[in-house]
Amino acid sequence: MNTLSRRRFLKISAGTIAGLGAIDATRRVVSAASKVPKSGLQRIPTFCNVCFWQCGAIASVRDGELWKIEGHPLDPLSHGRLCPRGTGGIGAHSDPDRLRSPLIRVSERGEEKWKAVTWDEALSFIAEKMQKIKADYGPESFAAFIHGLGGTFLKHTLRAYGTNNIAAPSFAQCRGPRDVGFTLTFGDDAGALERTDIEDAQCLVLIGSHLGENMHNTQVQEFASAVGKGASIIVVDPRFSVAASKAKYYLPIKPGTDIALLLAWMNVIVAEKLYDKDYVDKYGFGFEQFAAEIQPYTPEWAYPETGIDPDTIRATAREMARYRPATLIHPGRHSSWYGDDAQRGRAIALLNALMGSWGRKGGLYAPSAMPVPAYPHPAYPTPGKPEVDNPNEKYPFANENISTGLREATLLGKPYPVKGWLVYATNLMYSLPNQAETIRAIQQLDLMVVVDVIPSEIAGYADVVLPEANYLERYDDLHTEPFKVPFIALRQPVVEPPDDQKPNWWIAKKLAEKLGLGAYYPWSDIEEYLAARLKAGGYSFDDLNRDGILLGKQPPIYFEDGAPATFDTPSKKIEFFSTQLQKAGFDPVPRYTRPETGAEGSYRLLFGRAPMHSFSRTQTNHLLMDLLSENAVWVNAAEATRLGLKSGDYVRLRNQDGEVSNRIQVKATERIRPECVYMVHGFGHTSRELRFAYGKGASDSRLITRYKTDPLMGGTGMNVNFVTIETEA
Amino acid sequence: MSRFAMVIDTRRCVGCQDCVVACKTENGVPEGYCRDWITEEAHGAFPTVQLEIRSERCNHCDHPPCVSCCPTGASHIHERGGVVLVTHDKCIGCKACLAACPYDARFIHPDGYADKCTFCIHRVEQGLNPACVSVCPTHCMHFGDIDDPHSEVSLLLNSRAHHALLPDAGTKPCIFYLT
Amino acid sequence: MTALALLPELTVSRHNPLVDPHLHIWEWQIPVYLFFGGLVAGLMIIAGVRLIALRPQQREALVCCTIGPLIGLTFLSVGMFTLFLDLSHKLYVWRLYTTFQITSPMSWGSWILLLVYPALGANALAHLPEAIPALAKRFPVLVTISDFILARVQWVVGIGVANVMVGIALGIYTGILLGALGARPLWNSAVLGPLFLFSGLSTATAVLHGILVITTPDDERPAFADFLLSALTQLTQARPLDKNIGPVLARADNSFLTIELALLGLFLLGHLTSTGIHQAAAGLLLTGSYAAVFWVFVIGMGIVLPLVLQSLELQDRIRHAIAPVILVVFGGIALRFILVYAGQESHWFQALN
């Protein structure tokens, strides 16, 4: 029995919260309106949704037209400056290819043939089928894949309906491994908004994190600030990223060998007694056993595995120790790489623990939130069956639902059939590995519903597609994510949706009503809901409408200032040695497994981010596509020359299972190791309805047919595919 | 007299193109066109690579060849700050200025006239910074008067190593890149 | 580490139409205009020199003075029309004539072109009744004007001088138009001015020579040429032209071709002894992507071959034919097309790519 609670998010509202007393409300008068007059300039506060960071923003509407959007000056996430996706997000409002009306398919799933219907027709269709599934199989046989804040009300409707089989791909496909690794060590995860105190870090270590290309706004701002202050940056990456170009030490590591490097660093730090002894003594558990376990992992041992010479390993370990506790080894974000990723997350956590950075300035701070009472509703029915995604706790340390587990259960019909899916704001064809498995799972369904803003590839497989109003056109639930400074942010409509698109709260409410669950929506519209919640918390909806953000008082965020040094682990301390892992049959201290190599002449496929795109959802935004309209495959310059390729040539990539990509242009560069290739994720769209995005660049997701599942928590390591390069005839 | 200039810290710049898209929305730059752009220059061989990232645009030169070649006077130097601007209804679209600019900073707007970065003079005259400077999330961009020895841009130029683009072209550009 | 690794990788996110991946703002309209401009300049200078040298007091059937100015006016108008076609903001073209920008070769040119019309026009009027007798019969005023001009030697010389000076200005400015653009290193040479002038002179001489060749009766002329010429003669009722000037024109053309070749050499020499950027620019023509068309079309077919053929003609080894004329005209067009296109590919950043 592990102590990883699935309801850890509730702990935050009970734990360190801002006092309700002194609320640092904004004094800046910003005119707000959801009914925008046709002339003059209106500035309306809201928050962005192009990625999950959700920065506070102020949109400008000039003569009734959406003009531009800028950062909200009081927003602690953006500090008044949006990232390029946020700045260009307004392109989504006028996207000619966006979904316009509810659609019901008139052909086979995937053929993208639709008839436009009314909302009433679409929702009745869905409700009828959902009731049938409930009657024939039970409500647990209806599952959902939901991403982001906009899914709050849909989750509410589904729980009222009786199912808890709701998963977010961001756990198993993204941050899950590192969160589990951190929770096993510290008793808490790295945070959805990572609790990284980069701006105060004097030494920042990035393992594969490519800040600057990966555009988590606050982190990039703080990274630049750290660079400006002369912080020592250490970058570990097979690719010479933008972050690497600002690093004091760039370690061109062989892909898949990061754990070996981390273990060697810990070995040096322990052997040379460079760790924060007071911190470890005070907060640590099992240090001696840990020290014994890592003794064999010398830099000399790590060198042939990683390709990083022992002197560099020692020098960088010493460099980290030099600046502790203001030494931050970044937890990373998308961490599902090789199948041993939770242990790698744990290794990163352990290294931070040795540096004493958890709970310290320049390391990992204690976040806080401003609680707003929930709107009261009847209790959810207790599901009659256990959740399907992790039968028999096969992955004992998964503390969130496993999306790929949900898919597998659907495919197999075991432990019980899953006959319906609702997919919200996640393009499963791009987020889950192995597209063929997703398609086969969908074929088992009696009902497939997709709620989206654009005709994504997954929408192409739906029975019913519901067009959502985009983030500039709707209210959402309140944004109260724990952060360095607690806040409440409001999303409100800046412009009207251009067609028959509806906000998610309306969709969820109407569906609930059709399912006979109207009692769970005792409010008539979203404004009533928001106003009531805020009032119950002692806040004013009108103020929030006008100002967009309410800031709370920042509580102590470092142990030294009084932040509670508590660790929700079995030992109630930082677990250098994890007895719960040992009891479950796993390595109590991370161990290194040499990654498999590909066939001769093939390259490991690596993927990552570009600062002007989010996932696969922005390639239809004309503004953002003007910045980057297609991805390129990075090929080491010498390799490219050997293959007779130069930058700008178009090639296709064929993976180990014979899957062939769309045409993609070559970037022959000195900035990547010879045995791997790299591309930005999200391109190569195949949905014919995405007329503008169609065929531009290539899709890494298509080539990710193989994945390695993390035995601790079900995460899907995706950097395990190998490709050969095929030139155009 | 004032002389506006930009000072851009290439150490902090990550090449995210926020400056590009902020300019596009602020100024209504048509799709397919940009007034500013990102240049990445990489030297060396893996893994010993140096990368300089620059946000580039019209350099609002002190000796602008695009002004001297213009047959109608449409391309001119603004009375304030040395900003190089184009009067749309004097421009005949002969494109000599596009040919004259060694930085390829200009383009022909779909409406027919030559267009380029204006240093957001409409914002500057209201006491604001250009849109690109205001949006930059790494705070690497600075704008100001280099004729004022106490301005932020002057102080930066005096305290950090910097270079401008194509110094031998004789254009005397007013965008400086801190290294 | 290979030599290639020493060159920087340059990635530019800009993708502006007409500018990226390299400048391509000027297409056929500009080389066509430059060609006609040079041709007209040559025609003006030749006609002007003839007027100054001969001081004719009555109309004579001289090709330089009769047909020359007329085709000059025609080609000039065609050239200016193609120039107008190139403008992307056409409605504002009148702005050229609301100001004079002394540093702008294009401003100089727009005013020079205005002067060309009266100079060339006066030149044409002096001999118009000889060129097109049919027209003079219909409009007797033309005879009056012609007589008036030819009766006054100062007027004749004055028109001649004006034509020579404006012609030289026209010829040189077309070269300076490109030459003053320092941003395009291939063009950046003052030699381009006289180069275009002498190219224009050689083309004009060739054209006039060609007209003489065609209008001289010849048993071997193809039937359609005969037909056209007789129709033209009937229409205009013109007298046969004085063909004694033929060898003079051929000799003059050879001189101009030789000077043009020398100027091309100096042009390239200037680049090859200048900076790396200029050396690379010259390389575009000499050994690079434009080498084939440059050596074959401009040098070979456009200069050397007609030089040889015309020399043979002058030695009476072969008869005067139209072939050298066509080659010289072709060479003049090719020179301008290649320079305009190659120049747009030359760049200050070229050394890095």
PDB file of C-alpha atoms in Angstrom, chain A residues 117-316:
ATOM      1  CA  VAL A 117     -26.678  19.119 -37.013  1.00  0.00           C
ATOM      2  CA  THR A 118     -28.197  21.262 -34.290  1.00  0.00           C
ATOM      3  CA  TRP A 119     -26.882  21.160 -30.740  1.00  0.00           C
ATOM      4  CA  ASP A 120     -30.086  19.609 -29.618  1.00  0.00           C
ATOM      5  CA  GLU A 121     -29.776  16.790 -32.100  1.00  0.00           C
ATOM      6  CA  ALA A 122     -26.123  16.169 -31.290  1.00  0.00           C
ATOM      7  CA  LEU A 123     -26.582  16.201 -27.527  1.00  0.00           C
ATOM      8  CA  SER A 124     -29.674  14.006 -27.708  1.00  0.00           C
ATOM      9  CA  PHE A 125     -27.740  11.539 -29.828  1.00  0.00           C
ATOM     10  CA  ILE A 126     -24.960  11.439 -27.258  1.00  0.00           C
ATOM     11  CA  ALA A 127     -27.259  11.221 -24.254  1.00  0.00           C
ATOM     12  CA  GLU A 128     -29.263   8.402 -25.770  1.00  0.00           C
ATOM     13  CA  LYS A 129     -26.173   6.358 -26.468  1.00  0.00           C
ATOM     14  CA  MET A 130     -24.693   7.115 -23.062  1.00  0.00           C
ATOM     15  CA  GLN A 131     -27.886   5.924 -21.375  1.00  0.00           C
ATOM     16  CA  LYS A 132     -27.755   2.743 -23.436  1.00  0.00           C
ATOM     17  CA  ILE A 133     -24.176   2.096 -22.384  1.00  0.00           C
ATOM     18  CA  LYS A 134     -25.191   2.723 -18.791  1.00  0.00           C
ATOM     19  CA  ALA A 135     -28.063   0.292 -19.092  1.00  0.00           C
ATOM     20  CA  ASP A 136     -26.159  -2.434 -20.981  1.00  0.00           C
ATOM     21  CA  TYR A 137     -22.768  -2.227 -19.302  1.00  0.00           C
ATOM     22  CA  GLY A 138     -22.874   0.271 -16.481  1.00  0.00           C
ATOM     23  CA  PRO A 139     -21.751   3.883 -16.431  1.00  0.00           C
ATOM     24  CA  GLU A 140     -18.137   2.864 -15.734  1.00  0.00           C
ATOM     25  CA  SER A 141     -18.028   1.622 -19.330  1.00  0.00           C
ATOM     26  CA  PHE A 142     -17.982   5.208 -20.484  1.00  0.00           C
ATOM     27  CA  ALA A 143     -14.535   6.770 -20.301  1.00  0.00           C
ATOM     28  CA  ALA A 144     -13.010  10.121 -21.067  1.00  0.00           C
ATOM     29  CA  PHE A 145      -9.677  11.655 -22.066  1.00  0.00           C
ATOM     30  CA  ILE A 146      -9.642  15.203 -20.808  1.00  0.00           C
ATOM     31  CA  HIS A 147      -6.903  17.827 -20.890  1.00  0.00           C
ATOM     32  CA  GLY A 148      -6.883  21.189 -19.213  1.00  0.00           C
ATOM     33  CA  LEU A 149      -8.998  23.518 -17.167  1.00  0.00           C
ATOM     34  CA  GLY A 150     -11.780  23.585 -19.742  1.00  0.00           C
ATOM     35  CA  GLY A 151     -12.604  19.999 -18.902  1.00  0.00           C
ATOM     36  CA  THR A 152     -13.802  20.777 -15.392  1.00  0.00           C
ATOM     37  CA  PHE A 153     -17.507  20.778 -16.181  1.00  0.00           C
ATOM     38  CA  LEU A 154     -17.361  17.786 -18.505  1.00  0.00           C
ATOM     39  CA  LYS A 155     -15.660  15.827 -15.721  1.00  0.00           C
ATOM     40  CA  HIS A 156     -18.415  16.984 -13.376  1.00  0.00           C
ATOM     41  CA  THR A 157     -21.108  15.685 -15.723  1.00  0.00           C
ATOM     42  CA  LEU A 158     -19.326  12.377 -16.186  1.00  0.00           C
ATOM     43  CA  ARG A 159     -18.849  11.821 -12.490  1.00  0.00           C
ATOM     44  CA  ALA A 160     -22.503  12.627 -11.959  1.00  0.00           C
ATOM     45  CA  TYR A 161     -23.277  10.069 -14.641  1.00  0.00           C
ATOM     46  CA  GLY A 162     -21.290   7.528 -12.664  1.00  0.00           C
ATOM     47  CA  THR A 163     -17.856   7.016 -14.131  1.00  0.00           C
ATOM     48  CA  ASN A 164     -14.380   7.730 -12.810  1.00  0.00           C
ATOM     49  CA  ASN A 165     -12.601   6.362 -15.867  1.00  0.00           C
ATOM     50  CA  ILE A 166     -11.268   9.772 -16.752  1.00  0.00           C
ATOM     51  CA  ALA A 167      -7.619  10.159 -17.743  1.00  0.00           C
ATOM     52  CA  ALA A 168      -5.402  13.011 -18.831  1.00  0.00           C
ATOM     53  CA  PRO A 169      -2.672  12.018 -21.273  1.00  0.00           C
ATOM     54  CA  SER A 170      -0.400  14.471 -19.491  1.00  0.00           C
ATOM     55  CA  PHE A 171       0.193  11.877 -16.777  1.00  0.00           C
ATOM     56  CA  ALA A 172       1.344   8.760 -18.611  1.00  0.00           C
ATOM     57  CA  GLN A 173       2.596  10.525 -21.730  1.00  0.00           C
ATOM     58  CA  CYS A 174       4.199  13.553 -20.161  1.00  0.00           C
ATOM     59  CA  ARG A 175       4.831  14.683 -16.585  1.00  0.00           C
ATOM     60  CA  GLY A 176       3.717  11.545 -14.771  1.00  0.00           C
ATOM     61  CA  PRO A 177       7.102   9.808 -14.518  1.00  0.00           C
ATOM     62  CA  ARG A 178       8.870  12.789 -13.025  1.00  0.00           C
ATOM     63  CA  ASP A 179       5.967  13.520 -10.672  1.00  0.00           C
ATOM     64  CA  VAL A 180       5.967   9.958  -9.369  1.00  0.00           C
ATOM     65  CA  GLY A 181       9.741  10.066  -8.994  1.00  0.00           C
ATOM     66  CA  PHE A 182       9.489  13.269  -6.985  1.00  0.00           C
ATOM     67  CA  THR A 183       6.575  12.069  -4.895  1.00  0.00           C
ATOM     68  CA  LEU A 184       8.435   8.884  -4.001  1.00  0.00           C
ATOM     69  CA  THR A 185      11.318  11.056  -2.800  1.00  0.00           C
ATOM     70  CA  PHE A 186       9.749  14.178  -1.327  1.00  0.00           C
ATOM     71  CA  GLY A 187       6.130  13.168  -0.903  1.00  0.00           C
ATOM     72  CA  ASP A 188       4.997  15.756  -3.401  1.00  0.00           C
ATOM     73  CA  ASP A 189       5.329  16.269  -7.113  1.00  0.00           C
ATOM     74  CA  ALA A 190       7.111  18.924  -9.112  1.00  0.00           C
ATOM     75  CA  GLY A 191       3.887  20.820  -9.756  1.00  0.00           C
ATOM     76  CA  ALA A 192       1.691  21.304 -12.792  1.00  0.00           C
ATOM     77  CA  LEU A 193       3.151  24.799 -12.765  1.00  0.00           C
ATOM     78  CA  GLU A 194       6.615  23.587 -11.802  1.00  0.00           C
ATOM     79  CA  ARG A 195       7.752  24.906  -8.448  1.00  0.00           C
ATOM     80  CA  THR A 196      11.132  25.869  -9.877  1.00  0.00           C
ATOM     81  CA  ASP A 197      12.783  28.963  -8.421  1.00  0.00           C
ATOM     82  CA  ILE A 198      14.888  29.493 -11.538  1.00  0.00           C
ATOM     83  CA  GLU A 199      15.301  33.216 -11.116  1.00  0.00           C
ATOM     84  CA  ASP A 200      17.172  32.727  -7.855  1.00  0.00           C
ATOM     85  CA  ALA A 201      19.121  29.670  -8.949  1.00  0.00           C
ATOM     86  CA  GLN A 202      22.852  30.165  -9.126  1.00  0.00           C
ATOM     87  CA  CYS A 203      23.350  26.840 -10.821  1.00  0.00           C
ATOM     88  CA  LEU A 204      20.714  25.406 -13.134  1.00  0.00           C
ATOM     89  CA  VAL A 205      20.965  21.897 -14.524  1.00  0.00           C
ATOM     90  CA  LEU A 206      18.773  20.984 -17.496  1.00  0.00           C
ATOM     91  CA  ILE A 207      18.480  17.326 -18.433  1.00  0.00           C
ATOM     92  CA  GLY A 208      16.954  17.406 -21.883  1.00  0.00           C
ATOM     93  CA  SER A 209      14.867  20.441 -20.939  1.00  0.00           C
ATOM     94  CA  HIS A 210      15.128  22.894 -23.780  1.00  0.00           C
ATOM     95  CA  LEU A 211      13.891  26.090 -22.162  1.00  0.00           C
ATOM     96  CA  GLY A 212      13.699  28.791 -24.782  1.00  0.00           C
ATOM     97  CA  GLU A 213      12.404  26.362 -27.367  1.00  0.00           C
ATOM     98  CA  ASN A 214      10.088  24.880 -24.769  1.00  0.00           C
ATOM     99  CA  MET A 215       8.188  28.015 -23.922  1.00  0.00           C
ATOM    100  CA  HIS A 216       6.788  27.751 -20.393  1.00  0.00           C
ATOM    101  CA  ASN A 217       6.586  31.481 -20.007  1.00  0.00           C
ATOM    102  CA  THR A 218       7.650  32.045 -16.415  1.00  0.00           C
ATOM    103  CA  GLN A 219      10.448  29.539 -16.703  1.00  0.00           C
ATOM    104  CA  VAL A 220      11.857  31.116 -19.844  1.00  0.00           C
ATOM    105  CA  GLN A 221      11.648  34.569 -18.296  1.00  0.00           C
ATOM    106  CA  GLU A 222      13.440  33.343 -15.206  1.00  0.00           C
ATOM    107  CA  PHE A 223      15.950  31.399 -17.275  1.00  0.00           C
ATOM    108  CA  ALA A 224      16.855  34.550 -19.164  1.00  0.00           C
ATOM    109  CA  SER A 225      17.128  36.409 -15.888  1.00  0.00           C
ATOM    110  CA  ALA A 226      19.456  33.731 -14.512  1.00  0.00           C
ATOM    111  CA  VAL A 227      21.554  33.903 -17.682  1.00  0.00           C
ATOM    112  CA  GLY A 228      21.708  37.656 -17.319  1.00  0.00           C
ATOM    113  CA  LYS A 229      22.888  37.321 -13.731  1.00  0.00           C
ATOM    114  CA  GLY A 230      25.631  34.949 -14.832  1.00  0.00           C
ATOM    115  CA  ALA A 231      24.207  31.795 -13.271  1.00  0.00           C
ATOM    116  CA  SER A 232      26.101  28.623 -14.032  1.00  0.00           C
ATOM    117  CA  ILE A 233      24.049  26.655 -16.512  1.00  0.00           C
ATOM    118  CA  ILE A 234      24.695  22.966 -17.161  1.00  0.00           C
ATOM    119  CA  VAL A 235      22.852  21.417 -20.097  1.00  0.00           C
ATOM    120  CA  VAL A 236      22.698  17.691 -20.724  1.00  0.00           C
ATOM    121  CA  ASP A 237      21.212  16.932 -24.141  1.00  0.00           C
ATOM    122  CA  PRO A 238      22.092  14.908 -27.247  1.00  0.00           C
ATOM    123  CA  ARG A 239      21.112  18.065 -29.135  1.00  0.00           C
ATOM    124  CA  PHE A 240      22.799  21.442 -28.797  1.00  0.00           C
ATOM    125  CA  SER A 241      19.637  23.293 -27.846  1.00  0.00           C
ATOM    126  CA  VAL A 242      19.202  27.045 -27.472  1.00  0.00           C
ATOM    127  CA  ALA A 243      19.625  26.502 -23.734  1.00  0.00           C
ATOM    128  CA  ALA A 244      22.879  24.668 -24.417  1.00  0.00           C
ATOM    129  CA  SER A 245      24.157  27.753 -26.233  1.00  0.00           C
ATOM    130  CA  LYS A 246      23.858  29.687 -22.988  1.00  0.00           C
ATOM    131  CA  ALA A 247      25.404  26.994 -20.820  1.00  0.00           C
ATOM    132  CA  LYS A 248      28.694  27.044 -19.047  1.00  0.00           C
ATOM    133  CA  TYR A 249      28.872  23.289 -19.509  1.00  0.00           C
ATOM    134  CA  TYR A 250      27.263  21.445 -22.387  1.00  0.00           C
ATOM    135  CA  LEU A 251      27.261  17.679 -21.994  1.00  0.00           C
ATOM    136  CA  PRO A 252      26.435  15.967 -25.322  1.00  0.00           C
ATOM    137  CA  ILE A 253      25.095  12.845 -23.702  1.00  0.00           C
ATOM    138  CA  LYS A 254      24.284   9.641 -25.518  1.00  0.00           C
ATOM    139  CA  PRO A 255      20.511   9.396 -25.575  1.00  0.00           C
ATOM    140  CA  GLY A 256      18.956   7.170 -22.921  1.00  0.00           C
ATOM    141  CA  THR A 257      21.889   7.262 -20.516  1.00  0.00           C
ATOM    142  CA  ASP A 258      20.856  10.119 -18.246  1.00  0.00           C
ATOM    143  CA  ILE A 259      20.405   7.878 -15.212  1.00  0.00           C
ATOM    144  CA  ALA A 260      24.040   6.789 -15.475  1.00  0.00           C
ATOM    145  CA  LEU A 261      25.149  10.421 -15.432  1.00  0.00           C
ATOM    146  CA  LEU A 262      22.861  11.265 -12.522  1.00  0.00           C
ATOM    147  CA  LEU A 263      24.172   8.296 -10.540  1.00  0.00           C
ATOM    148  CA  ALA A 264      27.763   9.268 -11.277  1.00  0.00           C
ATOM    149  CA  TRP A 265      27.101  12.821 -10.161  1.00  0.00           C
ATOM    150  CA  MET A 266      25.589  11.547  -6.932  1.00  0.00           C
ATOM    151  CA  ASN A 267      28.540   9.226  -6.513  1.00  0.00           C
ATOM    152  CA  VAL A 268      30.997  12.123  -6.740  1.00  0.00           C
ATOM    153  CA  ILE A 269      28.924  14.362  -4.495  1.00  0.00           C
ATOM    154  CA  VAL A 270      28.667  11.704  -1.818  1.00  0.00           C
ATOM    155  CA  ALA A 271      32.262  10.513  -2.137  1.00  0.00           C
ATOM    156  CA  GLU A 272      33.675  14.033  -1.948  1.00  0.00           C
ATOM    157  CA  LYS A 273      31.151  15.030   0.728  1.00  0.00           C
ATOM    158  CA  LEU A 274      29.807  17.863  -1.385  1.00  0.00           C
ATOM    159  CA  TYR A 275      26.197  17.421  -0.306  1.00  0.00           C
ATOM    160  CA  ASP A 276      24.305  19.625   2.149  1.00  0.00           C
ATOM    161  CA  LYS A 277      25.036  17.545   5.246  1.00  0.00           C
ATOM    162  CA  ASP A 278      22.869  19.520   7.642  1.00  0.00           C
ATOM    163  CA  TYR A 279      19.919  19.307   5.318  1.00  0.00           C
ATOM    164  CA  VAL A 280      20.404  15.610   4.676  1.00  0.00           C
ATOM    165  CA  ASP A 281      20.816  14.870   8.381  1.00  0.00           C
ATOM    166  CA  LYS A 282      17.756  16.885   9.279  1.00  0.00           C
ATOM    167  CA  TYR A 283      15.378  15.791   6.552  1.00  0.00           C
ATOM    168  CA  GLY A 284      16.769  12.637   5.026  1.00  0.00           C
ATOM    169  CA  PHE A 285      15.906   8.973   5.541  1.00  0.00           C
ATOM    170  CA  GLY A 286      18.028   6.048   4.455  1.00  0.00           C
ATOM    171  CA  PHE A 287      21.059   8.063   3.401  1.00  0.00           C
ATOM    172  CA  GLU A 288      23.621   5.456   4.383  1.00  0.00           C
ATOM    173  CA  GLN A 289      21.888   2.731   2.401  1.00  0.00           C
ATOM    174  CA  PHE A 290      21.618   5.148  -0.522  1.00  0.00           C
ATOM    175  CA  ALA A 291      25.320   6.026  -0.315  1.00  0.00           C
ATOM    176  CA  ALA A 292      26.230   2.352  -0.350  1.00  0.00           C
ATOM    177  CA  GLU A 293      24.005   1.672  -3.352  1.00  0.00           C
ATOM    178  CA  ILE A 294      25.566   4.385  -5.500  1.00  0.00           C
ATOM    179  CA  GLN A 295      29.145   3.589  -4.631  1.00  0.00           C
ATOM    180  CA  PRO A 296      29.887   1.597  -7.824  1.00  0.00           C
ATOM    181  CA  TYR A 297      28.631   4.360 -10.115  1.00  0.00           C
ATOM    182  CA  THR A 298      31.881   6.212 -10.587  1.00  0.00           C
ATOM    183  CA  PRO A 299      32.497   8.701 -13.400  1.00  0.00           C
ATOM    184  CA  GLU A 300      34.774   6.104 -14.951  1.00  0.00           C
ATOM    185  CA  TRP A 301      31.873   3.664 -14.978  1.00  0.00           C
ATOM    186  CA  ALA A 302      29.556   6.293 -16.454  1.00  0.00           C
ATOM    187  CA  TYR A 303      31.926   7.430 -19.169  1.00  0.00           C
ATOM    188  CA  PRO A 304      31.520   4.610 -21.687  1.00  0.00           C
ATOM    189  CA  GLU A 305      27.764   4.576 -21.120  1.00  0.00           C
ATOM    190  CA  THR A 306      27.150   8.301 -21.467  1.00  0.00           C
ATOM    191  CA  GLY A 307      30.059   9.480 -23.596  1.00  0.00           C
ATOM    192  CA  ILE A 308      30.776  12.174 -20.998  1.00  0.00           C
ATOM    193  CA  ASP A 309      34.358  12.024 -19.813  1.00  0.00           C
ATOM    194  CA  PRO A 310      35.058  11.543 -16.086  1.00  0.00           C
ATOM    195  CA  ASP A 311      36.743  14.932 -15.649  1.00  0.00           C
ATOM    196  CA  THR A 312      33.661  16.697 -16.934  1.00  0.00           C
ATOM    197  CA  ILE A 313      31.417  14.643 -14.699  1.00  0.00           C
ATOM    198  CA  ARG A 314      33.509  15.579 -11.681  1.00  0.00           C
ATOM    199  CA  ALA A 315      33.806  19.209 -12.694  1.00  0.00           C
ATOM    200  CA  THR A 316      30.067  19.599 -13.171  1.00  0.00           C
TER     201      THR A 316
END
